[in-house]
Every structure is written in structure tokens, then in C-alpha cells.
Amino acid sequence: MSNIIKLLPDSVANQIAAGEVIQRPASAVKELLENAIDAGATSVELFIKEAGKTLIQVVDNGCGMATMDARMSFERHATSKIQKAEDLFAIRTMGFRGEALASIAAIAQVEMKTRRKEDELGNCLTVEGSKIISQEPCPCKPGTSIAVKNLFFNVPARRNFLKSNSVETRHIIEEFTRVALVNHDIAFNMTHNDKVVFRLPKSSMKARIVNIFGKNYEKRLLPVEQQTTGLFIKGFILKPEYSRKKRGEQYFFVNGRFIKHAYLNHAVENAFSELLPSDAFPSYFLNIEIDPAGIDINIHPTKTEVNFIDAKYIYAVLQSAVKQSVGRHSLTPTIDFDKDPAIDAMFGGPVKDIKQPGITINPDYNPFNTGTSGSRQPAYKPPAQRGDKDWETLYQPDTFSQPGSPAEPLIPQEESESQKIETSRFFQVHNRYIVTNVRSGLMLIDQQKAHERILYEKFLNKLESRQGISQQMLFPVTLQFPAADAEVIRSLKEPLTTLGFIFHTQGTGTFVFQGVPDGMKESEIEGVLEQIIESDRKKSEKLNTNINITLARSLAAKLSTKAGTTLSNKEMESVFDMLFACNMPEVAPDGSNIITIIALSDLEKLLKEKSK
Ligand code: ADP
Ligand code: MG
């Protein structure tokens, strides 16, 4: 026997290739929708019959095709989107493989009508099992309509493999949603068995999300926006309290293309980690704009996976963007922080001149360490992203000028001349709460929890940036721990060192400490380490937390100034400033509330009830 190898006929080769591209009706829907977008359509309609098994039709008002192109479009590896290999690194279109139409035509009966605006007549083509049955000029609207009938008509095994109509419809809706979410400036409609499923006019992304997922999403969404070198992240996350017990709406897009990315998903989950119960998942709709040269889209035939050249950088930016969004916005819908001069006047007598001080914060300054040198380190400016207008004005305390006030300046003279006469109005309630005016009423801050949050972020920062400062001790301190605890301390040597602990082991359970984190007292070492050991024990039961979070949390809990400490006005102001320079000022590291607002209307109600 010789010469047994033969080239497969095109129709068979296409059918085999089609298996990769078109697994089910939803895959065809995705390809057709993407082609419509690539064609520059501003309006796209999807018609489905019987879960796409008998009909999938996409009608667009895009650029249409000339006579030859219409025919060529069904050839394998026929594409207008790239010409040479280098083009692969600059792809802005959804498609580029030139496989979709060839694949669909191999396994279905296809009818295409297409017309360019500049042509008088369009073309009508019918293709069946890769064979062009007819092509003739016909009158039609500018744009393209492709109807795919009886998918897998010639591949019975595939057809039988399809799931129930409801399952296949769900897949179609999911593909439609992925495309429609990020292409919100294109109008989309979807009709199934002559019933409208979606009617989505061109809109903002927020409106698009609400249109797709329902009216109640309007209040649940928090905007996310972050621009850095070579990267622009924009979209929405669902407020933590609306997170789902099952993986809900998790949508990443890269340059407008839906992707799945476990690593980036982790970045978002991490950003939420303190606020979500361990069995809940965050929801998000986030588009990442990046130079196409920074990605390799080509690694998976159905293209939901993407390789980033610098994934770590994207991870960091994404995580910080989400953190900020949660921190900045979670209070705003219910609370109006705007200054209200009327309230000032009510509490502070005649108002002369309202002036908003710029917030100057020193994250290392401990307002409670009044005995120490007292020299504040250079004022800390909130990171640029946080320094946006909203942030500063939202959280500004009510401030008024006190002409001729003899009080000592809040900020050391050399720092701000102009702030000398300004005093923020704070009260302390039972040495536990700090109270200040906000427009809508009174803001109550739990002083201990606030300090915990401040310290927590400070320690976490040190751990993450590996920049802890150690304070050398005059005399080493020797401490003895039970074997199991000693093991924990040994295993945490690296992060503990980062925090500023300097120690070595002497025998099994003995440790000699020569340095402690800046600001910590010798006498606190044992307590702090016990707290860390305890948290580490608890942590092994809860998987979600990482070691840095655990360490920062325990240190903050242990070192924060407890309720019951009297604070001066200056100290209260400091707490306030530092708290609102935090990423998440409103929740303590353990997830409890730090802040609450008592609305003026509630105060009025209370008084009325009392007088009854
Ligand atoms: P790809 O999108 O990867 O280029 P396809 O097989 O999906 O490959 O499409 C082949 C070609 O047909 C496209 O490159 C495009 O030029 C043309 N085409 C397909 N769909 C449309 C459409 N809706 N409007 C205009 N041109 C289209
Ligand atoms: Mg395509």
C-alpha cells in the first residue's frame, strides 16, 4: 500500500476547525456580535429562535462588505483585520483570526445580506456546509445581516450534545451580556422566539449595567477609576454588602474584550478582603485599557484568556483602585459631608470667615504619645489619587475661625502660618467617642477603633513596602515562650523583622529582643507577640487572610489607645485627619463600624419624643 495520505477536502477541514471555534450556539452569537462591533456598528440586533438551535441572526448597521469581500469572508483565514504577523501586537479589533465565518458556514445554513453605504445594491449570499449556494445582488439596508440556521445540521453528534434550551439560552445571554456591558455606546437588542429579552439603548456604562441587571443595581454600584502610566482602569464594583454567596457578576475586560483572569480576580478579592464574609464573592465590571503590545491575546482559541507582560503591575494598580473606591464611596450615598455654616453658627457663635484647611497628615504621628519628643515628622500628603476634590471636601470637618483665640496652634508654627487661628470643632463623649458636625448632623467616631484603623494601615504599609523602622533598645529583653508559640514566632521572623522587631533565638523557646517597631514600648513586646500568636491560631481556621493583614491587625489592636483616654482638641483633630487619610476610614480592621452619623432629623425626633 502506498500513497495513503490525502489532503482533507476544505469542507471537512473547516468542520474540524469549527469544532474549536463554535462549541454551541452561544459561540456563534459571540463571533457575530464581535464582527458587528468590528464593523463599526452603532446598533446591533440579535434574534434567536429555540435557544439558537434553529436561528441565530445578527443585524448591524456597520460598514458592510463589497461583493468580493462578502464572498471572501467565508474563507478560512480570511480577515480584513490583520495582514502581517506584527499586526498581532497592535490588535484593537475583537476578531483577527479569520476563522469565525468559515467555521459557522461549515456547520450551518447561512444567509448573509450586506451592503456598504456607498453602494447602491447589496449582496445576498447563501452558504451551506462551506459551499456557496448562491450570491446575487439585492436591495438591502446599509450594514450586514447574518442569519445562521440549523446549527450543526450536518454534525448530528454535536447537535445531540447540546444542552436543554434553557441552558443554551443562558449561555447566549451570558455572551450577549459580556459584549453589551463594555460596548455601552452601542445600542443592543436581543429577541428570543419573538420576545424581547434586552433593549439596551446607547448609554453610560453604569446605565448599561443597570439596564442589564436591573434597577436595584443603581444604588449598589461604586465607580472605580484609575489612570497610571500605560494603564487605565475604569468601571464599577458592587458595594461589599451586596456581594454574592456564589460567584456573581465578575467581568473583566481588556481593551473592550471580556477576559477571565484568576490572578486579577484575586487582586479584587484581596482589595475587598476585610469587608467580605469569607464565603462571599465580590462583583465587578472593570475595563482595563492597555497598550496591545503589553498583552498576548493569542494564547487561547476562544480568547477569554489573556497573558499580561506585566501582570504584577496591573495587579497592584487594580487592587489599589478598588480599595480606594470602596473606601471613598461607601459612606457618600447616605451622608452629605458638606459644610453647613448654619450648624457652625448654631454651635460656634458668630461665624466670621469659613476657611477649609488643607489636610496635612503625618501617618507616624501618634496623638496619644504626648510624652515623646513631640516633634512631628514632615507633614504627610495623601497620595495624589486620594487627594482629589471629592475626597477632601467630603470629609472636611466643620471648621471655623476663632479670631484671637489664645489656643496653641494645631499645627507647629513652621508648618502652617495660616492655620494658627483655625480650630476644628470636636467634642469627646465619655472619653470614647469623638463627635463633630457634618452637614447632615453629627458624626460620631469611635476613638479606639479609629486609632486601630490608622495603625493598621500604617503597619500594613510598612509590611507591604518592607520599610519598617526599628528602634534599638538599650538593654536586650529576653522572653520565654511555650514550644508551640515559639514555633509561630520563628515562622514569622521575616515579617516581624520587616515591622521592626530585631531578635534571635536562644535555645528552643527563648528569644532575645534587641529592637522593636518604632513607637512601641519594651513592656509591650510580650503582649503584642501573644496577640500575634493568637491571631495566627485563628487565622489558620480562616483561610482568607494573609500574614501581613494578620500581623498588622494584631499590632494595631494591641497598640491602639483604648477607650477611656482623654483627648485634647488637637489630638482629636489628628485622629480625624489621619483616619480620613486612610484607605477605608469607615471600618475597623475587624470589619466593625468606626463612624456613624446621627441625622439632624433624628435628633429632632428624639427631642420631640422626650417632650411628649
Ligand atoms: P475575523 O473577525 O477574525 O476577521 P471572521 O471570520 O469573523 O474573521 O470575519 C471575516 C471577515 O469578514 C472580517 O475580517 C470582516 O472583514 C468581514 N466581516 C465579518 N462580519 C462582518 C460584518 N458584520 N460587517 C462587516 N464585515 C464583516
Ligand atoms: Mg470575527
XYZ file of C-alpha atoms and ligand atoms in Angstrom:
640
model
C 0.000 0.000 0.000
C 1.443 3.347 -0.972
C 0.191 6.932 -1.155
C -2.409 6.729 1.517
C -2.082 10.324 2.732
C -4.541 12.761 1.189
C -5.419 16.385 1.897
C -8.824 16.681 3.541
C -11.436 18.451 1.469
C -11.947 22.061 2.671
C -15.412 21.325 3.901
C -14.129 18.598 6.215
C -11.155 20.673 7.385
C -13.496 23.557 8.122
C -15.819 21.298 10.029
C -12.971 20.098 12.193
C -11.720 23.635 12.749
C -15.259 24.719 13.528
C -15.276 22.371 16.479
C -12.739 24.603 18.168
C -14.404 27.901 17.471
C -18.079 27.012 17.664
C -18.990 24.734 20.526
C -22.561 25.832 20.932
C -24.999 28.496 19.743
C -23.537 30.983 22.209
C -20.149 30.782 20.484
C -21.704 31.758 17.176
C -23.546 34.606 18.885
C -20.280 35.895 20.310
C -18.487 35.783 16.957
C -21.299 37.524 15.103
C -21.667 40.250 17.730
C -17.936 40.854 17.694
C -17.890 41.140 13.928
C -20.657 43.725 14.124
C -18.632 45.760 16.617
C -15.512 45.475 14.482
C -17.580 46.746 11.572
C -18.204 49.968 13.490
C -21.906 49.384 14.066
C -23.758 51.742 16.389
C -26.768 49.491 16.606
C -26.792 45.702 16.799
C -29.753 43.362 16.978
C -29.723 39.718 17.921
C -32.587 37.392 17.035
C -32.695 33.892 18.445
C -35.081 31.014 17.879
C -35.127 27.927 20.060
C -32.031 28.789 22.036
C -30.149 29.431 18.821
C -30.618 25.887 17.620
C -32.799 26.879 14.692
C -31.851 30.528 14.240
C -29.195 32.995 15.283
C -29.333 36.262 13.431
C -27.299 39.391 13.954
C -28.225 42.576 12.141
C -25.864 45.538 12.299
C -25.559 48.974 10.743
C -21.803 48.755 10.348
C -19.572 49.210 7.326
C -20.946 46.304 5.283
C -18.967 44.406 2.665
C -18.279 44.806 -1.037
C -19.188 41.948 -3.380
C -15.824 40.163 -3.351
C -15.331 40.648 0.384
C -18.724 39.175 1.101
C -17.650 36.010 -0.609
C -14.140 36.023 0.841
C -15.404 36.427 4.377
C -16.408 32.758 4.418
C -12.920 31.538 3.540
C -10.776 30.201 6.341
C -8.033 32.611 7.476
C -9.722 35.370 5.543
C -9.687 38.565 7.549
C -9.532 42.261 6.901
C -8.135 42.926 10.367
C -4.503 41.911 10.151
C -2.123 41.436 7.255
C 1.199 40.521 8.747
C 2.444 38.826 11.889
C 3.492 42.099 13.559
C -0.085 43.317 13.379
C -0.872 40.763 16.055
C 0.768 43.040 18.605
C -1.372 46.025 17.836
C -4.803 44.465 17.679
C -7.684 46.719 18.584
C -10.419 44.636 16.974
C -12.302 41.778 18.556
C -11.555 39.338 15.748
C -8.389 38.735 13.779
C -8.206 35.019 13.076
C -10.490 34.973 10.077
C -11.992 31.728 11.246
C -15.404 32.535 12.620
C -17.492 32.897 9.484
C -15.717 29.966 7.810
C -16.410 27.830 10.855
C -20.032 28.837 11.148
C -20.602 28.294 7.435
C -19.116 24.794 7.729
C -21.725 23.632 10.188
C -24.868 25.617 9.402
C -27.001 27.117 6.698
C -26.039 30.755 6.475
C -27.742 33.635 4.785
C -25.888 36.908 4.603
C -27.121 40.255 3.375
C -24.623 43.031 3.309
C -24.246 46.477 1.803
C -21.778 49.263 2.094
C -23.269 52.703 2.417
C -21.606 53.860 -0.768
C -23.062 51.004 -2.844
C -26.487 51.150 -4.343
C -27.145 47.452 -4.100
C -26.050 44.969 -1.543
C -25.272 41.278 -1.819
C -27.225 38.283 -0.694
C -25.330 35.028 -0.169
C -26.388 31.611 0.951
C -23.803 29.143 2.174
C -24.385 25.641 3.427
C -21.760 23.277 4.807
C -18.974 25.545 3.458
C -20.485 25.600 -0.066
C -21.619 28.865 -1.550
C -25.076 28.054 -2.850
C -25.914 31.440 -4.248
C -24.711 35.001 -4.423
C -26.696 37.738 -6.010
C -27.118 41.472 -5.809
C -30.088 42.527 -3.720
C -31.528 45.680 -2.251
C -30.849 45.934 1.480
C -30.091 48.373 4.270
C -26.504 49.520 4.789
C -24.760 47.154 7.167
C -24.784 43.411 7.499
C -27.302 40.792 8.474
C -26.130 37.249 9.033
C -28.668 34.524 9.743
C -27.337 31.190 10.949
C -29.901 28.443 10.603
C -29.898 24.918 11.986
C -26.540 24.977 13.651
C -24.749 21.586 13.447
C -27.299 20.360 10.883
C -24.518 18.263 9.332
C -22.813 17.232 12.576
C -25.503 15.227 14.385
C -23.127 14.221 17.181
C -22.622 17.878 18.035
C -26.249 18.711 17.768
C -27.174 15.913 20.126
C -24.550 17.108 22.517
C -26.280 20.458 23.001
C -27.938 21.064 26.341
C -31.554 21.954 27.009
C -32.927 25.159 25.539
C -32.813 26.905 28.872
C -29.149 26.059 29.388
C -28.181 27.114 25.867
C -30.189 30.312 26.229
C -28.356 31.106 29.419
C -25.053 30.740 27.608
C -26.261 33.052 24.864
C -27.416 35.652 27.347
C -24.051 35.470 29.082
C -22.157 36.068 25.822
C -24.518 38.850 24.862
C -24.055 40.436 28.286
C -20.267 40.325 28.083
C -20.297 42.111 24.769
C -23.045 44.582 25.634
C -21.632 45.601 29.020
C -18.402 47.015 27.778
C -19.727 48.322 24.459
C -22.226 50.569 26.164
C -22.037 53.224 23.497
C -23.556 50.805 21.026
C -27.293 50.071 21.124
C -28.112 46.387 21.501
C -31.364 44.489 21.304
C -31.976 40.831 21.863
C -35.120 38.931 20.915
C -35.769 35.289 21.693
C -38.670 33.473 19.994
C -40.078 36.892 19.078
C -39.983 38.094 22.678
C -37.750 40.994 23.674
C -35.081 39.910 26.142
C -32.957 43.063 26.190
C -33.473 46.516 24.826
C -30.338 48.478 25.512
C -30.010 51.978 24.147
C -26.616 53.599 23.831
C -25.724 54.789 27.338
C -23.134 55.191 30.050
C -21.582 52.052 31.447
C -23.484 52.483 34.688
C -26.794 52.762 32.864
C -25.862 49.739 30.787
C -25.195 47.655 33.899
C -28.484 48.782 35.403
C -30.303 48.040 32.142
C -28.945 44.539 32.092
C -29.018 43.569 35.752
C -31.944 45.588 36.998
C -32.918 48.857 38.574
C -31.735 47.957 42.054
C -28.151 47.890 40.848
C -28.188 51.628 40.545
C -27.635 52.116 44.257
C -25.260 49.229 44.596
C -22.543 50.346 42.221
C -19.369 52.132 43.165
C -17.304 53.716 40.420
C -13.670 52.706 40.016
C -11.259 54.798 38.031
C -7.507 54.798 37.994
C -5.092 56.121 35.448
C -1.410 55.337 35.654
C 1.382 55.080 33.152
C 0.232 52.837 30.350
C -2.873 51.711 32.183
C -6.415 52.969 32.567
C -8.844 51.090 34.737
C -12.456 52.108 34.704
C -15.687 50.517 35.727
C -17.805 49.624 38.698
C -17.785 47.336 41.660
C -20.696 46.234 43.746
C -20.658 47.566 47.299
C -19.308 44.904 49.629
C -22.638 44.493 51.388
C -24.168 43.286 48.112
C -21.567 40.651 47.488
C -22.823 37.246 46.472
C -22.528 33.907 48.152
C -21.864 32.427 44.758
C -19.516 33.824 42.163
C -21.743 36.508 40.767
C -21.056 39.182 38.259
C -17.345 39.164 37.693
C -16.484 40.936 34.495
C -13.021 41.928 33.441
C -12.467 43.458 30.055
C -9.193 44.242 28.423
C -9.431 46.851 25.729
C -13.130 46.099 25.491
C -12.771 42.349 25.293
C -14.126 40.085 28.018
C -11.441 38.059 29.733
C -11.068 35.660 32.608
C -8.082 36.172 34.804
C -7.716 34.362 38.112
C -4.766 36.471 39.193
C -6.538 39.766 38.640
C -9.653 38.378 40.232
C -7.511 37.754 43.264
C -6.449 41.396 43.260
C -10.060 42.485 43.536
C -10.928 39.879 46.145
C -7.935 40.972 48.133
C -8.951 44.592 47.975
C -12.285 43.590 49.469
C -10.881 41.015 51.833
C -11.507 42.888 55.022
C -15.080 43.670 54.156
C -16.406 40.454 52.718
C -17.518 37.464 54.710
C -15.173 34.621 53.835
C -17.856 32.803 51.849
C -18.842 35.756 49.664
C -17.506 36.908 46.309
C -17.187 40.468 45.080
C -18.929 41.546 41.904
C -17.252 43.827 39.436
C -17.395 45.251 35.933
C -13.946 46.557 35.115
C -12.331 47.526 31.865
C -8.569 47.709 31.632
C -7.217 49.809 28.802
C -3.651 48.918 27.992
C -1.340 49.171 25.022
C -1.995 45.994 22.993
C 1.755 45.446 22.920
C 1.554 44.748 26.645
C -0.678 41.708 26.185
C -0.669 38.421 24.386
C -4.214 37.687 23.408
C -3.300 34.791 21.231
C -2.942 32.076 23.820
C -6.417 30.606 23.681
C -8.605 29.924 20.663
C -11.749 31.305 22.206
C -9.810 34.237 23.548
C -11.177 34.644 27.055
C -7.677 34.260 28.385
C -5.010 36.856 28.157
C -1.372 36.956 29.179
C -0.114 40.261 30.502
C 3.520 41.069 30.146
C 3.472 42.941 33.445
C 0.683 41.293 35.399
C 2.131 42.274 38.773
C 1.889 45.933 37.986
C -1.695 45.605 36.825
C -2.470 43.622 39.954
C -1.145 46.389 42.180
C -2.914 49.193 40.355
C -6.177 47.274 40.222
C -6.094 46.426 43.877
C -5.394 49.980 44.918
C -8.113 51.294 42.596
C -10.721 49.013 44.112
C -9.591 49.732 47.667
C -9.887 53.415 47.108
C -13.269 53.089 45.555
C -14.622 51.137 48.496
C -13.009 53.463 50.982
C -14.055 56.666 49.364
C -17.573 55.991 48.355
C -19.210 53.657 50.779
C -20.424 56.452 53.013
C -21.433 59.013 50.486
C -24.840 57.858 49.356
C -26.340 58.317 52.801
C -24.194 61.074 54.164
C -23.630 64.551 52.983
C -20.395 65.833 54.395
C -20.717 69.309 53.027
C -20.093 72.024 55.469
C -23.157 73.727 56.744
C -22.467 77.227 58.034
C -25.822 77.274 59.774
C -24.752 74.479 62.058
C -21.477 76.190 62.710
C -23.308 79.247 63.730
C -25.551 77.220 65.971
C -22.692 75.662 67.844
C -19.914 78.126 67.464
C -21.422 81.576 67.783
C -20.876 84.215 65.141
C -19.215 82.909 62.075
C -16.715 85.273 60.571
C -14.883 83.506 57.890
C -15.163 79.906 56.938
C -11.969 78.517 55.673
C -11.217 74.964 54.800
C -7.785 73.868 55.893
C -5.839 71.549 53.666
C -5.397 68.257 55.420
C -1.837 67.713 56.490
C -1.238 64.330 57.941
C 1.664 62.530 59.416
C 0.924 58.814 59.445
C 3.600 58.140 62.011
C 2.400 60.707 64.452
C 0.749 59.109 67.425
C -1.533 61.631 69.039
C -1.559 59.651 72.216
C 2.178 59.635 72.738
C 2.168 63.063 74.252
C 5.192 62.342 76.389
C 7.569 61.829 73.499
C 9.687 64.434 71.842
C 6.592 65.872 70.229
C 8.375 66.779 67.058
C 6.099 65.884 64.244
C 7.724 64.485 61.203
C 7.253 66.239 57.905
C 3.614 66.561 57.038
C 2.319 63.679 55.021
C 0.388 64.407 51.906
C -2.288 61.943 50.969
C -1.367 60.115 47.769
C -2.363 62.022 44.686
C -5.219 59.684 43.877
C -6.747 60.318 47.240
C -6.142 63.991 47.053
C -8.933 64.530 44.582
C -11.518 67.168 45.259
C -14.313 64.860 46.314
C -12.270 63.237 48.939
C -11.031 66.381 50.539
C -14.288 68.211 50.586
C -16.381 65.236 51.574
C -14.517 64.550 54.727
C -13.681 68.031 55.760
C -14.799 68.636 59.326
C -16.715 71.757 60.078
C -14.167 74.399 60.746
C -14.479 77.960 61.752
C -12.095 80.703 62.505
C -11.639 81.820 66.039
C -10.364 85.352 65.927
C -7.849 85.987 68.611
C -8.047 82.507 70.017
C -5.302 82.038 72.542
C -5.253 78.305 71.968
C -1.965 76.833 70.871
C -1.755 76.256 67.147
C -2.773 72.790 65.998
C -0.015 72.536 63.518
C 3.503 73.503 64.542
C 4.220 77.070 63.513
C 6.698 76.249 60.838
C 4.211 74.066 59.051
C 1.361 76.392 58.501
C 1.124 80.008 59.374
C -2.397 80.249 58.076
C -3.779 77.556 60.277
C -2.815 79.216 63.514
C -6.210 80.581 64.220
C -8.216 77.720 62.862
C -9.700 75.169 65.146
C -11.788 72.215 64.161
C -14.712 71.644 66.404
C -14.572 68.334 68.154
C -16.080 67.039 71.358
C -15.220 63.939 73.264
C -18.013 61.878 74.736
C -17.194 59.802 77.803
C -13.611 59.506 76.633
C -14.827 57.066 73.997
C -16.237 58.929 71.052
C -15.167 61.925 69.079
C -18.076 63.994 67.838
C -18.012 66.558 65.092
C -20.511 68.429 62.947
C -21.270 67.421 59.435
C -23.882 68.927 57.234
C -26.495 66.304 57.833
C -25.984 66.048 61.564
C -23.387 64.774 63.979
C -20.584 62.417 63.137
C -19.624 60.027 65.891
C -16.194 58.419 65.698
C -15.163 55.530 67.898
C -11.737 56.756 69.009
C -10.224 53.366 69.746
C -11.367 51.826 66.513
C -10.253 54.886 64.590
C -6.794 54.586 66.059
C -6.781 50.889 65.257
C -7.552 51.640 61.630
C -4.821 54.264 61.475
C -2.205 51.973 62.977
C -3.378 49.020 60.941
C -2.867 50.822 57.660
C 0.442 52.165 58.863
C 1.735 48.700 59.753
C 0.305 47.132 56.648
C 2.020 49.779 54.579
C 5.306 49.039 56.244
C 4.906 45.344 55.695
C 3.933 45.725 52.082
C 6.624 48.242 51.274
C 9.094 46.410 53.528
C 10.028 49.648 55.200
C 9.598 49.137 58.900
C 11.689 51.297 61.176
C 13.248 49.667 64.164
C 14.047 51.240 67.446
C 17.162 49.881 69.069
C 16.779 49.016 72.748
C 19.327 49.947 75.350
C 19.168 46.579 77.058
C 18.052 43.434 75.275
C 14.863 41.855 76.574
C 14.761 38.079 76.984
C 11.406 36.327 76.773
C 10.384 32.724 77.136
C 7.543 31.168 75.070
C 5.948 27.707 75.066
C 7.246 25.485 72.266
C 4.216 25.835 70.008
C 4.184 29.615 70.340
C 7.925 29.792 69.790
C 7.370 27.958 66.521
C 4.903 30.613 65.399
C 7.327 33.402 66.239
C 10.114 31.678 64.353
C 7.904 31.170 61.319
C 7.039 34.871 61.338
C 10.599 36.078 61.666
C 10.676 37.708 58.262
C 7.560 39.876 58.538
C 8.306 40.617 62.182
C 11.711 41.884 61.146
C 10.099 43.997 58.465
C 7.916 45.540 61.133
C 10.984 46.471 63.160
C 11.474 43.584 65.591
C 15.103 42.586 65.952
C 15.541 39.284 67.736
C 17.354 35.992 67.831
C 16.615 32.619 69.338
C 18.444 31.290 72.328
C 17.539 27.651 72.860
C 14.102 26.358 71.937
C 11.693 28.819 73.462
C 13.882 31.736 74.411
C 14.083 34.903 72.358
C 16.332 37.863 72.839
C 14.882 41.147 71.553
C 17.188 43.995 70.665
C 14.837 46.161 68.708
C 11.092 46.842 68.456
C 8.933 48.662 65.918
C 9.272 52.391 66.104
C 6.898 53.804 68.708
C 6.450 50.590 70.645
C 7.492 50.209 74.279
C 9.646 47.368 75.616
C 6.944 46.449 78.053
C 4.560 45.842 75.171
C 6.601 43.170 73.413
C 5.166 40.210 75.213
C 1.557 41.320 74.888
C 1.952 42.132 71.222
C 3.536 38.787 70.438
C 0.850 36.941 72.350
C -1.759 38.783 70.343
C 0.038 37.840 67.132
C 0.253 34.193 68.131
C -3.416 34.180 68.996
C -4.380 35.758 65.660
C -2.180 33.336 63.838
C -4.038 30.491 65.508
C -7.387 31.957 64.497
C -6.084 32.661 61.033
C -5.386 29.024 60.325
C -9.122 28.454 60.739
C -9.986 31.245 58.324
C -8.192 30.898 55.040
C -8.822 34.278 53.578
C -6.348 36.491 55.394
C -2.720 36.843 54.548
C 0.015 37.069 57.116
C 0.630 40.788 56.667
C -3.000 41.539 57.383
C -2.934 39.339 60.464
C 0.207 40.971 61.804
C -0.927 44.492 61.132
C -4.274 43.740 62.671
C -2.896 42.307 65.873
C -0.364 45.046 66.304
C -2.981 47.704 65.721
C -5.381 46.070 68.160
C -2.735 45.814 70.807
C -1.143 49.216 70.418
C -4.171 51.365 69.782
C -5.135 53.699 72.540
C -8.076 52.294 74.372
C -11.406 53.839 75.081
C -11.206 55.856 78.259
C -8.299 58.056 77.250
C -8.945 61.748 77.388
C -8.020 63.515 74.168
C -7.196 67.143 73.634
C -8.766 69.024 70.784
C -5.509 68.751 68.918
C -5.399 65.026 69.408
C -8.959 64.644 68.201
C -8.179 66.642 65.118
C -5.162 64.483 64.488
C -7.189 61.311 64.754
C -9.747 62.757 62.393
C -7.172 63.791 59.813
C -5.287 60.554 59.938
C -8.449 58.482 59.871
C -9.671 60.149 56.723
C -6.303 59.750 55.102
C -6.823 56.006 55.462
C -7.990 53.851 52.592
C -11.032 52.695 54.477
C -11.819 55.207 57.179
C -15.223 53.856 57.995
C -14.485 50.301 59.064
C -12.169 48.969 61.728
C -9.741 46.203 60.720
C -12.168 43.706 62.247
C -14.948 44.955 59.992
C -16.944 46.849 62.621
C -18.042 50.427 62.087
C -15.844 53.283 63.179
C -18.153 56.070 62.200
C -21.808 56.751 62.380
C -23.843 59.789 61.553
C -26.771 60.929 63.643
C -29.017 62.848 61.347
C -30.335 66.182 62.494
C -33.826 64.949 61.790
C -33.266 62.062 64.186
C -32.082 64.420 66.866
C -35.198 66.484 66.385
C -37.342 63.388 66.600
C -35.643 62.327 69.799
C -36.312 65.670 71.394
C -39.930 65.615 70.320
C -40.440 62.162 71.771
C -38.924 63.275 75.039
C -41.180 66.271 75.307
C -44.340 64.225 74.780
P -12.221 37.960 11.800
O -13.290 38.666 12.543
O -11.317 37.210 12.705
O -11.518 38.810 10.823
P -14.401 36.473 10.673
O -14.470 35.142 10.066
O -15.216 36.705 11.883
O -12.890 36.794 10.954
O -14.782 37.529 9.583
C -14.060 37.575 8.378
C -14.088 38.945 7.761
O -15.415 39.232 7.299
C -13.768 40.048 8.714
O -12.385 40.289 8.801
C -14.527 41.223 8.111
O -13.750 41.851 7.127
C -15.702 40.585 7.448
N -16.925 40.690 8.264
C -17.447 39.740 9.050
N -18.575 40.154 9.661
C -18.780 41.427 9.229
C -19.795 42.412 9.490
N -20.813 42.189 10.342
N -19.698 43.612 8.872
C -18.668 43.865 8.041
N -17.678 42.976 7.759
C -17.733 41.769 8.345
Mg -14.722 37.789 13.676
